[in-house]
mmCIF file of C-alpha atoms in Angstrom:
data_model
loop_
_atom_site.group_PDB
_atom_site.id
_atom_site.type_symbol
_atom_site.label_atom_id
_atom_site.label_comp_id
_atom_site.label_asym_id
_atom_site.label_seq_id
_atom_site.Cartn_x
_atom_site.Cartn_y
_atom_site.Cartn_z
ATOM 1 C CA UNK N 528 187.132 219.987 19.573
ATOM 2 C CA UNK N 529 189.697 220.496 22.302
ATOM 3 C CA UNK N 530 187.894 218.189 24.758
ATOM 4 C CA UNK N 531 185.487 215.683 23.254
ATOM 5 C CA UNK N 532 182.276 215.488 25.268
ATOM 6 C CA UNK N 533 179.902 212.932 23.764
ATOM 7 C CA UNK N 534 182.314 209.969 23.540
ATOM 8 C CA UNK N 535 179.883 208.038 21.367
ATOM 9 C CA UNK N 536 181.484 207.934 17.905
ATOM 10 C CA UNK N 537 182.945 204.774 16.407
ATOM 11 C CA UNK N 538 186.721 204.699 16.017
ATOM 12 C CA UNK N 539 187.357 203.885 12.360
ATOM 13 C CA UNK N 540 190.289 202.641 10.336
ATOM 14 C CA UNK N 541 192.438 205.663 9.467
ATOM 15 C CA UNK N 542 191.214 207.753 12.417
ATOM 16 C CA UNK N 543 193.397 209.124 15.165
ATOM 17 C CA UNK N 544 192.409 208.727 18.802
ATOM 18 C CA UNK N 545 193.458 211.603 21.068
ATOM 19 C CA UNK N 546 193.467 210.544 24.728
ATOM 20 C CA UNK N 547 193.827 213.220 27.425
ATOM 21 C CA UNK N 548 193.818 211.728 30.879
ATOM 22 C CA UNK N 549 195.386 212.004 34.274
ATOM 23 C CA UNK N 550 195.636 210.652 37.734
ATOM 24 C CA UNK N 551 195.534 211.991 41.248
ATOM 25 C CA UNK N 552 197.755 210.734 44.038
ATOM 26 C CA UNK N 553 198.258 212.281 47.473
ATOM 27 C CA UNK N 554 196.012 215.171 46.376
ATOM 28 C CA UNK N 555 198.314 216.043 43.459
ATOM 29 C CA UNK N 556 197.386 215.764 39.784
ATOM 30 C CA UNK N 557 199.058 214.448 36.650
ATOM 31 C CA UNK N 558 197.972 215.148 33.077
ATOM 32 C CA UNK N 559 198.961 213.129 29.996
ATOM 33 C CA UNK N 560 197.903 213.198 26.352
ATOM 34 C CA UNK N 561 198.760 210.814 23.554
ATOM 35 C CA UNK N 562 197.418 210.568 20.037
ATOM 36 C CA UNK N 563 197.432 207.122 18.448
ATOM 37 C CA UNK N 564 196.238 205.698 15.117
ATOM 38 C CA UNK N 565 193.171 203.496 15.560
ATOM 39 C CA UNK N 566 194.519 200.940 13.081
ATOM 40 C CA UNK N 567 198.019 200.945 14.635
ATOM 41 C CA UNK N 568 199.791 202.781 11.805
ATOM 42 C CA UNK N 569 200.040 206.513 11.125
ATOM 43 C CA UNK N 570 199.372 207.584 7.528
ATOM 44 C CA UNK N 571 202.201 209.568 5.915
ATOM 45 C CA UNK N 572 200.358 212.878 6.542
ATOM 46 C CA UNK N 573 199.468 211.916 10.123
ATOM 47 C CA UNK N 574 203.112 211.024 10.723
ATOM 48 C CA UNK N 575 204.276 214.380 9.315
ATOM 49 C CA UNK N 576 201.899 216.338 11.542
ATOM 50 C CA UNK N 577 202.613 214.132 14.573
ATOM 51 C CA UNK N 578 206.364 214.638 14.160
ATOM 52 C CA UNK N 579 205.860 218.415 13.852
ATOM 53 C CA UNK N 580 203.903 218.331 17.121
ATOM 54 C CA UNK N 581 206.594 216.181 18.767
ATOM 55 C CA UNK N 582 209.212 218.659 17.538
ATOM 56 C CA UNK N 583 207.262 221.474 19.243
ATOM 57 C CA UNK N 584 207.009 219.370 22.402
ATOM 58 C CA UNK N 585 210.767 218.774 22.438
ATOM 59 C CA UNK N 586 211.509 222.411 21.640
ATOM 60 C CA UNK N 587 209.264 223.563 24.496
ATOM 61 C CA UNK N 588 211.018 221.076 26.794
ATOM 62 C CA UNK N 589 214.386 222.566 25.857
ATOM 63 C CA UNK N 590 213.404 226.119 26.873
ATOM 64 C CA UNK N 591 211.119 225.589 29.895
ATOM 65 C CA UNK N 592 213.606 226.433 32.649
ATOM 66 C CA UNK N 593 213.652 228.619 35.730
ATOM 67 C CA UNK N 594 213.852 232.295 34.821
ATOM 68 C CA UNK N 595 211.535 232.357 31.812
ATOM 69 C CA UNK N 596 207.964 233.596 32.085
ATOM 70 C CA UNK N 597 205.148 231.530 30.612
ATOM 71 C CA UNK N 598 204.306 234.448 28.306
ATOM 72 C CA UNK N 599 207.862 234.653 26.926
ATOM 73 C CA UNK N 600 208.028 230.858 26.666
ATOM 74 C CA UNK N 601 204.708 230.769 24.778
ATOM 75 C CA UNK N 602 205.969 233.444 22.362
ATOM 76 C CA UNK N 603 209.121 231.413 21.649
ATOM 77 C CA UNK N 604 207.155 228.214 21.077
ATOM 78 C CA UNK N 605 204.809 230.217 18.816
ATOM 79 C CA UNK N 606 207.773 231.298 16.693
ATOM 80 C CA UNK N 607 208.848 227.658 16.388
ATOM 81 C CA UNK N 608 205.256 226.615 15.582
ATOM 82 C CA UNK N 609 205.242 229.178 12.780
ATOM 83 C CA UNK N 610 208.428 227.642 11.328
ATOM 84 C CA UNK N 611 206.990 224.115 11.600
ATOM 85 C CA UNK N 612 203.636 225.075 10.102
ATOM 86 C CA UNK N 613 205.374 226.698 7.133
ATOM 87 C CA UNK N 614 207.447 223.530 6.723
ATOM 88 C CA UNK N 615 204.437 221.165 6.695
ATOM 89 C CA UNK N 616 202.279 223.392 4.496
ATOM 90 C CA UNK N 617 199.761 224.694 7.038
ATOM 91 C CA UNK N 618 200.917 228.298 6.645
ATOM 92 C CA UNK N 619 202.248 230.311 3.729
ATOM 93 C CA UNK N 620 204.787 233.092 4.006
ATOM 94 C CA UNK N 621 202.009 235.572 3.161
ATOM 95 C CA UNK N 622 199.977 234.301 6.157
ATOM 96 C CA UNK N 623 202.879 235.130 8.462
ATOM 97 C CA UNK N 624 203.696 238.432 6.766
ATOM 98 C CA UNK N 625 200.090 239.603 7.063
ATOM 99 C CA UNK N 626 199.317 238.163 10.492
ATOM 100 C CA UNK N 627 197.675 240.167 13.258
ATOM 101 C CA UNK N 628 200.270 240.439 16.032
ATOM 102 C CA UNK N 629 197.463 239.920 18.586
ATOM 103 C CA UNK N 630 196.218 236.816 16.778
ATOM 104 C CA UNK N 631 199.223 235.117 15.252
ATOM 105 C CA UNK N 632 198.804 232.975 12.119
ATOM 106 C CA UNK N 633 199.942 229.793 13.894
ATOM 107 C CA UNK N 634 196.952 230.146 16.288
ATOM 108 C CA UNK N 635 194.677 228.855 13.532
ATOM 109 C CA UNK N 636 196.157 225.396 14.194
ATOM 110 C CA UNK N 637 197.438 225.665 17.776
ATOM 111 C CA UNK N 638 194.821 227.563 19.705
ATOM 112 C CA UNK N 639 195.472 226.647 23.323
ATOM 113 C CA UNK N 640 198.338 227.243 25.711
ATOM 114 C CA UNK N 641 201.546 225.246 25.472
ATOM 115 C CA UNK N 642 201.802 224.619 29.205
ATOM 116 C CA UNK N 643 199.882 225.053 32.409
ATOM 117 C CA UNK N 644 200.741 224.859 36.072
ATOM 118 C CA UNK N 645 200.070 221.468 37.607
ATOM 119 C CA UNK N 646 199.559 220.623 41.267
ATOM 120 C CA UNK N 647 196.593 220.236 43.561
ATOM 121 C CA UNK N 648 194.394 221.095 40.583
ATOM 122 C CA UNK N 649 195.033 219.743 37.094
ATOM 123 C CA UNK N 650 195.016 223.351 35.854
ATOM 124 C CA UNK N 651 196.612 224.841 38.950
ATOM 125 C CA UNK N 652 196.993 228.524 39.693
ATOM 126 C CA UNK N 653 200.240 230.232 38.869
ATOM 127 C CA UNK N 654 201.786 233.264 37.302
ATOM 128 C CA UNK N 655 202.077 233.775 33.561
ATOM 129 C CA UNK N 656 204.141 236.969 33.770
ATOM 130 C CA UNK N 657 206.677 236.297 36.539
ATOM 131 C CA UNK N 658 209.695 234.048 35.930
ATOM 132 C CA UNK N 659 209.048 230.391 36.728
ATOM 133 C CA UNK N 660 211.081 228.805 39.537
ATOM 134 C CA UNK N 661 212.706 225.508 40.406
ATOM 135 C CA UNK N 662 210.249 223.193 42.117
ATOM 136 C CA UNK N 663 207.281 224.188 39.938
ATOM 137 C CA UNK N 664 205.456 221.551 37.906
ATOM 138 C CA UNK N 665 204.114 222.146 34.393
ATOM 139 C CA UNK N 666 202.582 220.321 31.493
ATOM 140 C CA UNK N 667 204.041 220.665 28.035
ATOM 141 C CA UNK N 668 201.214 220.015 25.581
ATOM 142 C CA UNK N 669 201.416 221.461 22.100
ATOM 143 C CA UNK N 670 198.632 220.453 19.767
ATOM 144 C CA UNK N 671 198.024 220.768 16.058
ATOM 145 C CA UNK N 672 194.390 220.814 14.980
ATOM 146 C CA UNK N 673 193.579 220.832 11.274
ATOM 147 C CA UNK N 674 189.814 221.010 10.905
ATOM 148 C CA UNK N 675 189.851 220.762 7.110
ATOM 149 C CA UNK N 676 191.759 217.455 7.412
ATOM 150 C CA UNK N 677 189.695 216.266 10.404
ATOM 151 C CA UNK N 678 192.932 215.774 12.319
ATOM 152 C CA UNK N 679 193.929 216.740 15.824
ATOM 153 C CA UNK N 680 197.175 215.759 17.508
ATOM 154 C CA UNK N 681 198.313 216.670 21.017
ATOM 155 C CA UNK N 682 201.279 215.352 22.988
ATOM 156 C CA UNK N 683 201.482 216.078 26.720
ATOM 157 C CA UNK N 684 203.923 215.171 29.471
ATOM 158 C CA UNK N 685 204.539 216.638 32.926
ATOM 159 C CA UNK N 686 207.791 218.397 33.847
ATOM 160 C CA UNK N 687 209.294 219.240 37.212
ATOM 161 C CA UNK N 688 211.527 222.317 37.060
ATOM 162 C CA UNK N 689 214.960 222.030 38.634
ATOM 163 C CA UNK N 690 217.598 224.717 39.104
ATOM 164 C CA UNK N 691 219.309 223.483 35.908
ATOM 165 C CA UNK N 692 216.312 222.774 33.695
ATOM 166 C CA UNK N 693 213.524 220.239 33.970
ATOM 167 C CA UNK N 694 212.813 216.550 34.451
ATOM 168 C CA UNK N 695 210.270 214.754 32.266
ATOM 169 C CA UNK N 696 208.182 212.778 34.751
ATOM 170 C CA UNK N 697 206.657 210.733 31.917
ATOM 171 C CA UNK N 698 209.810 210.017 29.926
ATOM 172 C CA UNK N 699 209.202 206.251 29.934
ATOM 173 C CA UNK N 700 205.807 206.444 28.233
ATOM 174 C CA UNK N 701 205.972 205.829 24.452
ATOM 175 C CA UNK N 702 205.914 209.125 22.571
ATOM 176 C CA UNK N 703 207.508 208.738 19.115
ATOM 177 C CA UNK N 704 205.689 207.440 16.040
ATOM 178 C CA UNK N 705 207.949 204.397 16.055
ATOM 179 C CA UNK N 706 207.354 203.629 19.752
ATOM 180 C CA UNK N 707 203.582 203.991 19.423
ATOM 181 C CA UNK N 708 203.362 201.848 16.278
ATOM 182 C CA UNK N 709 205.579 199.150 17.819
ATOM 183 C CA UNK N 710 203.479 199.069 20.989
ATOM 184 C CA UNK N 711 200.238 198.860 19.018
ATOM 185 C CA UNK N 712 201.668 196.050 16.856
ATOM 186 C CA UNK N 713 202.342 193.809 19.869
ATOM 187 C CA UNK N 714 199.879 190.989 20.309
ATOM 188 C CA UNK N 715 197.989 191.172 23.583
#
């Protein structure tokens, strides 16, 4: 489920907890997602999938710059998702070869947008076809959802576009497997 509604299930040893939350200040919104292991340690498979998602996040960060349209950007991230999903065993070469160009094979595991405009509304209005410009604010939030493994991982930060690229407004929030595990290991 992309957004969990009931919020009444127990968090169990071995589960992942996906937290999507934000804040509003001065009438402007922020949006952040982290996925953490309930027991403080990612399993080997969870770590593999998490690192694939983090790779997609970092790849998207490297190409989200003024001049690209969100549609072109999404296509490029989709190509990278295809490569990652082949690498971690979610897709086979035959899946990609036989995919429907209007419903790419990677969409089975990444079925929402990679980014959205951010501003006065958490999902603010903005163009998907025109080139993005310096001064715009976007989320970068790839997710990998594997229903058959009961696993969903999403990583989301907010980025302010500059004339030369972008600035990660959440760069100081733990994001790597190692940072998350170390933080969860600390005694409170």
